[in-house]
PDB file of C-alpha atoms and ligand atoms in Angstrom:
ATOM      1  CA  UNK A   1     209.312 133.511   8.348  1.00 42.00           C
ATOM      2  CA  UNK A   2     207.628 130.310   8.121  1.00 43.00           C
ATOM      3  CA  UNK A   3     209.331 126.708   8.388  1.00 46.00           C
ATOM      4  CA  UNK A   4     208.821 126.006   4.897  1.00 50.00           C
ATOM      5  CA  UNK A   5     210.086 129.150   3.212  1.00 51.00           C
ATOM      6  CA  UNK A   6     213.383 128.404   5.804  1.00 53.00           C
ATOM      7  CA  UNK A   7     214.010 125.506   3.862  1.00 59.00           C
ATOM      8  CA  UNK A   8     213.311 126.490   0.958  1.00 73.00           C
ATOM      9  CA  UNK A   9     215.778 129.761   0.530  1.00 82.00           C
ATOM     10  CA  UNK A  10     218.275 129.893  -1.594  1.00 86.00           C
ATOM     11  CA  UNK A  11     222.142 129.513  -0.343  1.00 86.00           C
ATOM     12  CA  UNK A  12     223.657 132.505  -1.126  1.00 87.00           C
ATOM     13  CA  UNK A  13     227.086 133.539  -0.849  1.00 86.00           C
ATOM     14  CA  UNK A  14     228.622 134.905   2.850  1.00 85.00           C
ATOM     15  CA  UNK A  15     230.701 138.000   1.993  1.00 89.00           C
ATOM     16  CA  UNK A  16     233.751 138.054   3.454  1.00 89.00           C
ATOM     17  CA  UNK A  17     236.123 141.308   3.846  1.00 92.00           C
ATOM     18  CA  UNK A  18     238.500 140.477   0.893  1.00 94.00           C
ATOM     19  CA  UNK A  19     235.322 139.584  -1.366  1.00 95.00           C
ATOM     20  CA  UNK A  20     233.580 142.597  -0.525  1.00 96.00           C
ATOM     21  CA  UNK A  21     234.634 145.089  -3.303  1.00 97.00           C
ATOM     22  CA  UNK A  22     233.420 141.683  -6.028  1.00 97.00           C
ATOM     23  CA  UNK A  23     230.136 142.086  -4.309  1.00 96.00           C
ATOM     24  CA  UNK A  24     230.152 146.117  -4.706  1.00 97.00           C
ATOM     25  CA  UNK A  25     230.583 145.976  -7.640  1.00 98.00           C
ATOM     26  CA  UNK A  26     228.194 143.427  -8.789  1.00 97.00           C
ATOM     27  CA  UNK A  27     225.547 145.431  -7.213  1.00 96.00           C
ATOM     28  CA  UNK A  28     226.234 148.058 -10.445  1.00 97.00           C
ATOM     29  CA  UNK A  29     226.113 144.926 -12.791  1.00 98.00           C
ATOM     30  CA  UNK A  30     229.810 145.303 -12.952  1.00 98.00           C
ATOM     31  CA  UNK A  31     232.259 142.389 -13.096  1.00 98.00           C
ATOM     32  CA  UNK A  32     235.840 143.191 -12.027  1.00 98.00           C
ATOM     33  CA  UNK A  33     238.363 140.704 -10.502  1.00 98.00           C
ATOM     34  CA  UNK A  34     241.855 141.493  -9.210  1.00 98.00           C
ATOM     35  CA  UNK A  35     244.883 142.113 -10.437  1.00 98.00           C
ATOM     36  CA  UNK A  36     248.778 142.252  -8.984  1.00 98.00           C
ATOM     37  CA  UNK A  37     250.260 145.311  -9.192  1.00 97.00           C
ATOM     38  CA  UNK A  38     253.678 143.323  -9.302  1.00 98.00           C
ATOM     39  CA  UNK A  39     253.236 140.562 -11.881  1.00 98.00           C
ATOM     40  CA  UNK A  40     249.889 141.946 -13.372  1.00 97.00           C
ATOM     41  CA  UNK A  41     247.915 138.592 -13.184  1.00 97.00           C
ATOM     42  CA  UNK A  42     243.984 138.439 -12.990  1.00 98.00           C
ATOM     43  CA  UNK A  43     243.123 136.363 -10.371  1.00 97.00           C
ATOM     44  CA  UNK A  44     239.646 135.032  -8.992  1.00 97.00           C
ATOM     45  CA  UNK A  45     238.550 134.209  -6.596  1.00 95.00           C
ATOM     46  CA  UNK A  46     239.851 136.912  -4.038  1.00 96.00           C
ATOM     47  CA  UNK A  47     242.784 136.592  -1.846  1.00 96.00           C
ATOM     48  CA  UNK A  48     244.685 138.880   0.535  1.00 96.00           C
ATOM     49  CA  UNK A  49     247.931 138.478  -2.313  1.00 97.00           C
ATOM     50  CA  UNK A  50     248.560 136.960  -5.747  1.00 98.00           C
ATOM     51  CA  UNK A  51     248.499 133.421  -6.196  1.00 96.00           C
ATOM     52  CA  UNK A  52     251.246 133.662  -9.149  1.00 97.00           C
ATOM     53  CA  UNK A  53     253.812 135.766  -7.278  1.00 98.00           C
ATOM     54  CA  UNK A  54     252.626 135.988  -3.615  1.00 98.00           C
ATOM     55  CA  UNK A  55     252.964 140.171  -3.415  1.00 98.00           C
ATOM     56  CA  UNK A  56     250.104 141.702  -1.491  1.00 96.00           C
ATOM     57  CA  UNK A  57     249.251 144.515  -3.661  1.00 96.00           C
ATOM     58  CA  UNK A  58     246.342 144.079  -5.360  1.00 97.00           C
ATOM     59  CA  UNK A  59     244.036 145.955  -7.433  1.00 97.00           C
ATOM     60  CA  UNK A  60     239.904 145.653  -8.464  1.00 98.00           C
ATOM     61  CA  UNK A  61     239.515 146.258 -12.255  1.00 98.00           C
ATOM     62  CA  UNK A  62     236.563 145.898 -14.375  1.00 98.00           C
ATOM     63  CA  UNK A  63     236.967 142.953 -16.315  1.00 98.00           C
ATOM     64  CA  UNK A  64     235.437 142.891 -20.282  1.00 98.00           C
ATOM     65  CA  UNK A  65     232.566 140.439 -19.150  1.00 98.00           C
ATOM     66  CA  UNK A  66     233.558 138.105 -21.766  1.00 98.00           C
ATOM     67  CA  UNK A  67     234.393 134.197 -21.468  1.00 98.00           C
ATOM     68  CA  UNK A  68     233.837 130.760 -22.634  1.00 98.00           C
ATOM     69  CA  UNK A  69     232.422 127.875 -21.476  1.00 98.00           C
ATOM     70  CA  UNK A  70     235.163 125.896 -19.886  1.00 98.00           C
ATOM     71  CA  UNK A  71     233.396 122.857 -18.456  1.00 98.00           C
ATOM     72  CA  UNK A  72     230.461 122.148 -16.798  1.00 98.00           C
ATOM     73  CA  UNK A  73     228.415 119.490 -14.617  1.00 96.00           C
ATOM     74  CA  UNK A  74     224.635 118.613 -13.837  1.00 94.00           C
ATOM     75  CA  UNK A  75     223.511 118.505 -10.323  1.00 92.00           C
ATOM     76  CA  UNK A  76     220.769 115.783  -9.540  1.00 92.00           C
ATOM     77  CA  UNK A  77     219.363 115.164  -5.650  1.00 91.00           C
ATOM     78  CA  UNK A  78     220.456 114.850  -3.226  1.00 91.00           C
ATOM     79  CA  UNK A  79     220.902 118.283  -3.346  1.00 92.00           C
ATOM     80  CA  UNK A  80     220.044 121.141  -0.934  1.00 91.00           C
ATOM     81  CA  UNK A  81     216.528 121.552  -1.141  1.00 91.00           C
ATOM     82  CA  UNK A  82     216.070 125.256  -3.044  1.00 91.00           C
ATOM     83  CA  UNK A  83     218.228 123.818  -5.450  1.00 91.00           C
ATOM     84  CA  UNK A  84     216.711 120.067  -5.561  1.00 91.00           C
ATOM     85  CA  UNK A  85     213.212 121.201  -6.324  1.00 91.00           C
ATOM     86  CA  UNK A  86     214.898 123.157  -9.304  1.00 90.00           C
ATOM     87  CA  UNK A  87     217.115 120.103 -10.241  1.00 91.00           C
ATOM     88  CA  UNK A  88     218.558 119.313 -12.599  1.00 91.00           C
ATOM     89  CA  UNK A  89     220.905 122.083 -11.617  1.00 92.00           C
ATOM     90  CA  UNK A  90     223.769 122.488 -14.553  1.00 95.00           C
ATOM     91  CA  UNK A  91     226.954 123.903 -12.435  1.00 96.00           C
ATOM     92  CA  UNK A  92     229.193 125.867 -15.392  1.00 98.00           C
ATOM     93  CA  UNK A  93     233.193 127.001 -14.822  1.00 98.00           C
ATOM     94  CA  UNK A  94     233.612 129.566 -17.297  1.00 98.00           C
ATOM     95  CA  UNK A  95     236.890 131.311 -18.757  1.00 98.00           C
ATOM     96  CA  UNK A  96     236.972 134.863 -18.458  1.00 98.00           C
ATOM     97  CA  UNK A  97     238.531 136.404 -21.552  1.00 98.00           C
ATOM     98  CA  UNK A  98     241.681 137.943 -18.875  1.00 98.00           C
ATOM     99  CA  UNK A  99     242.330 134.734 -17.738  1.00 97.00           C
ATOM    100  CA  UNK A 100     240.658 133.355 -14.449  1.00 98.00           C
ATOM    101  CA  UNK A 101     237.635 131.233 -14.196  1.00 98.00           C
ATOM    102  CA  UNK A 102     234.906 130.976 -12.491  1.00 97.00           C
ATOM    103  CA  UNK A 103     231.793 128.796 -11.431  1.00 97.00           C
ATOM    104  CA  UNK A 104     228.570 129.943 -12.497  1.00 97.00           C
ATOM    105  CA  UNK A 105     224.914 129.582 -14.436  1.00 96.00           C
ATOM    106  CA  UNK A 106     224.393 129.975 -17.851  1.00 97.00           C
ATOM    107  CA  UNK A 107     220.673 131.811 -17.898  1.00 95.00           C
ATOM    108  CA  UNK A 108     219.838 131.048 -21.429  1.00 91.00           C
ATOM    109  CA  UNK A 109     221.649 128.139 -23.087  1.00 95.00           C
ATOM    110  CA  UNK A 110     219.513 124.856 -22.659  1.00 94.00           C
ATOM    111  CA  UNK A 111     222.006 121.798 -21.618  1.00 94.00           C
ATOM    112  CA  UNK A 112     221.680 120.085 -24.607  1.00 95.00           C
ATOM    113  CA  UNK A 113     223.488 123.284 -26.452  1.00 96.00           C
ATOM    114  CA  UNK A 114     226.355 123.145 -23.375  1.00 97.00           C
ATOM    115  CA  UNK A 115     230.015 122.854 -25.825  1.00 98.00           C
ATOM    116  CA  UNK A 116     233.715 123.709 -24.898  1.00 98.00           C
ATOM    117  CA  UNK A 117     234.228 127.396 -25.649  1.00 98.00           C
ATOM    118  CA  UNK A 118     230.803 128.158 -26.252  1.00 98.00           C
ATOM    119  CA  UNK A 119     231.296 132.213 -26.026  1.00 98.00           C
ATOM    120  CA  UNK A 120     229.986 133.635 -23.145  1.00 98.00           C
ATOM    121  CA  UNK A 121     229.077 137.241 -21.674  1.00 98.00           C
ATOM    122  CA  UNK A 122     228.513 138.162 -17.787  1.00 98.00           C
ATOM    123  CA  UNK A 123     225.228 139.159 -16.984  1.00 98.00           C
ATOM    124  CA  UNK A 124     223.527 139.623 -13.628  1.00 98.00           C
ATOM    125  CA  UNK A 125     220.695 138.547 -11.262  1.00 96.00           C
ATOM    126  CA  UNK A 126     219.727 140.205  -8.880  1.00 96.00           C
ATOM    127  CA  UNK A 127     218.518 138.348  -5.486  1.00 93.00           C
ATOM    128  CA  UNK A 128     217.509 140.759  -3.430  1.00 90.00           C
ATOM    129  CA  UNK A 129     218.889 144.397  -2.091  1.00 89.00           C
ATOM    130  CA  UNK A 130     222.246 143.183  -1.384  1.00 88.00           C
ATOM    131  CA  UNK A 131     223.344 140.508  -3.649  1.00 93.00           C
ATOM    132  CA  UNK A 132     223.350 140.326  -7.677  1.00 96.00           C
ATOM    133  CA  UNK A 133     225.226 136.944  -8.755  1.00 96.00           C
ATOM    134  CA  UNK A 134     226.961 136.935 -11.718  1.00 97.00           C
ATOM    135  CA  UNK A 135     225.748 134.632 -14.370  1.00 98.00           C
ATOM    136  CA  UNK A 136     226.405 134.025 -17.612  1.00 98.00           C
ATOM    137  CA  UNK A 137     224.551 134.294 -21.277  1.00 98.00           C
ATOM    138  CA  UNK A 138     225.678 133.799 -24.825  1.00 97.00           C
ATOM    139  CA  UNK A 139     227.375 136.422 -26.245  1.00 97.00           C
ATOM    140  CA  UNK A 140     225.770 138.595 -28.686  1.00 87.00           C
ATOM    141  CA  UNK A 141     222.224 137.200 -27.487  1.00 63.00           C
TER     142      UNK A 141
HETATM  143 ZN1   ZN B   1     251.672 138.732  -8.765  1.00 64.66          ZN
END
């Protein structure tokens, strides 16, 4: 691999042991978060218990894919530089419809049309053999 292309790739996520069942599933362009088998709260991202009642028993559940936009901010250099020589670089938090958010892209929406609740639906990209982020589109498009 040659120096340039080094700096140039893309930061993508390290996939820990509690994450790795998020990253499964993504892989089949499936979203699915956890839930507490005690209190029955959605929670992202993964942890080894539930952040509402601390019990360790937790479950992976598809989740409907559907959310709002819940706020949002545009990255300008200095950045990293796969992501500088793309900037500006919007950085979304969405609202999944269960409950728990989390930061992502919106692949379709321009920044100018970025508003509070804008409705959302997952969608995924695929890097390479192992990893498909989850983004997000606007519903119904
Ligand atoms: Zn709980």
């Amino acid at each position: 691999m040659s120096e340039h292309s080094m700096i140039e790739a893309r930061p993508l996520p390290d996939i820990t042991d509690v994450a790795a069942p998020f990253w499964e599933a993504t892989r089949r362009h499936e979203l699915v978060v956890q839930y507490c088998a005690a209190c029955n709260t959605a929670q992202f991202p993964p942890e080894v218990s539930c952040t509402e009642c601390g019990a360790p028993d937790l479950t992976w559940r598809p989740v409907s894919g559907r959310a709002r936009l819940y706020s949002w901010t545009v990255a300008h250099p200095p950045l990293l530089p796969y992501f500088a020589a793309r900037a500006p670089w919007p950085v979304v938090a969405v609202e999944l419809e269960e409950g728990p958010r989390m930061v992502s892209r919106l692949i379709d929406v321009p920044i100018d049309d970025y508003a509070f609740d804008l409705p959302l639906e997952v969608a995924f990209e695929d890097i390479d053999e192992e990893i498909s982020l989850v983004v997000f589109k606007r519903a119904g498009g």
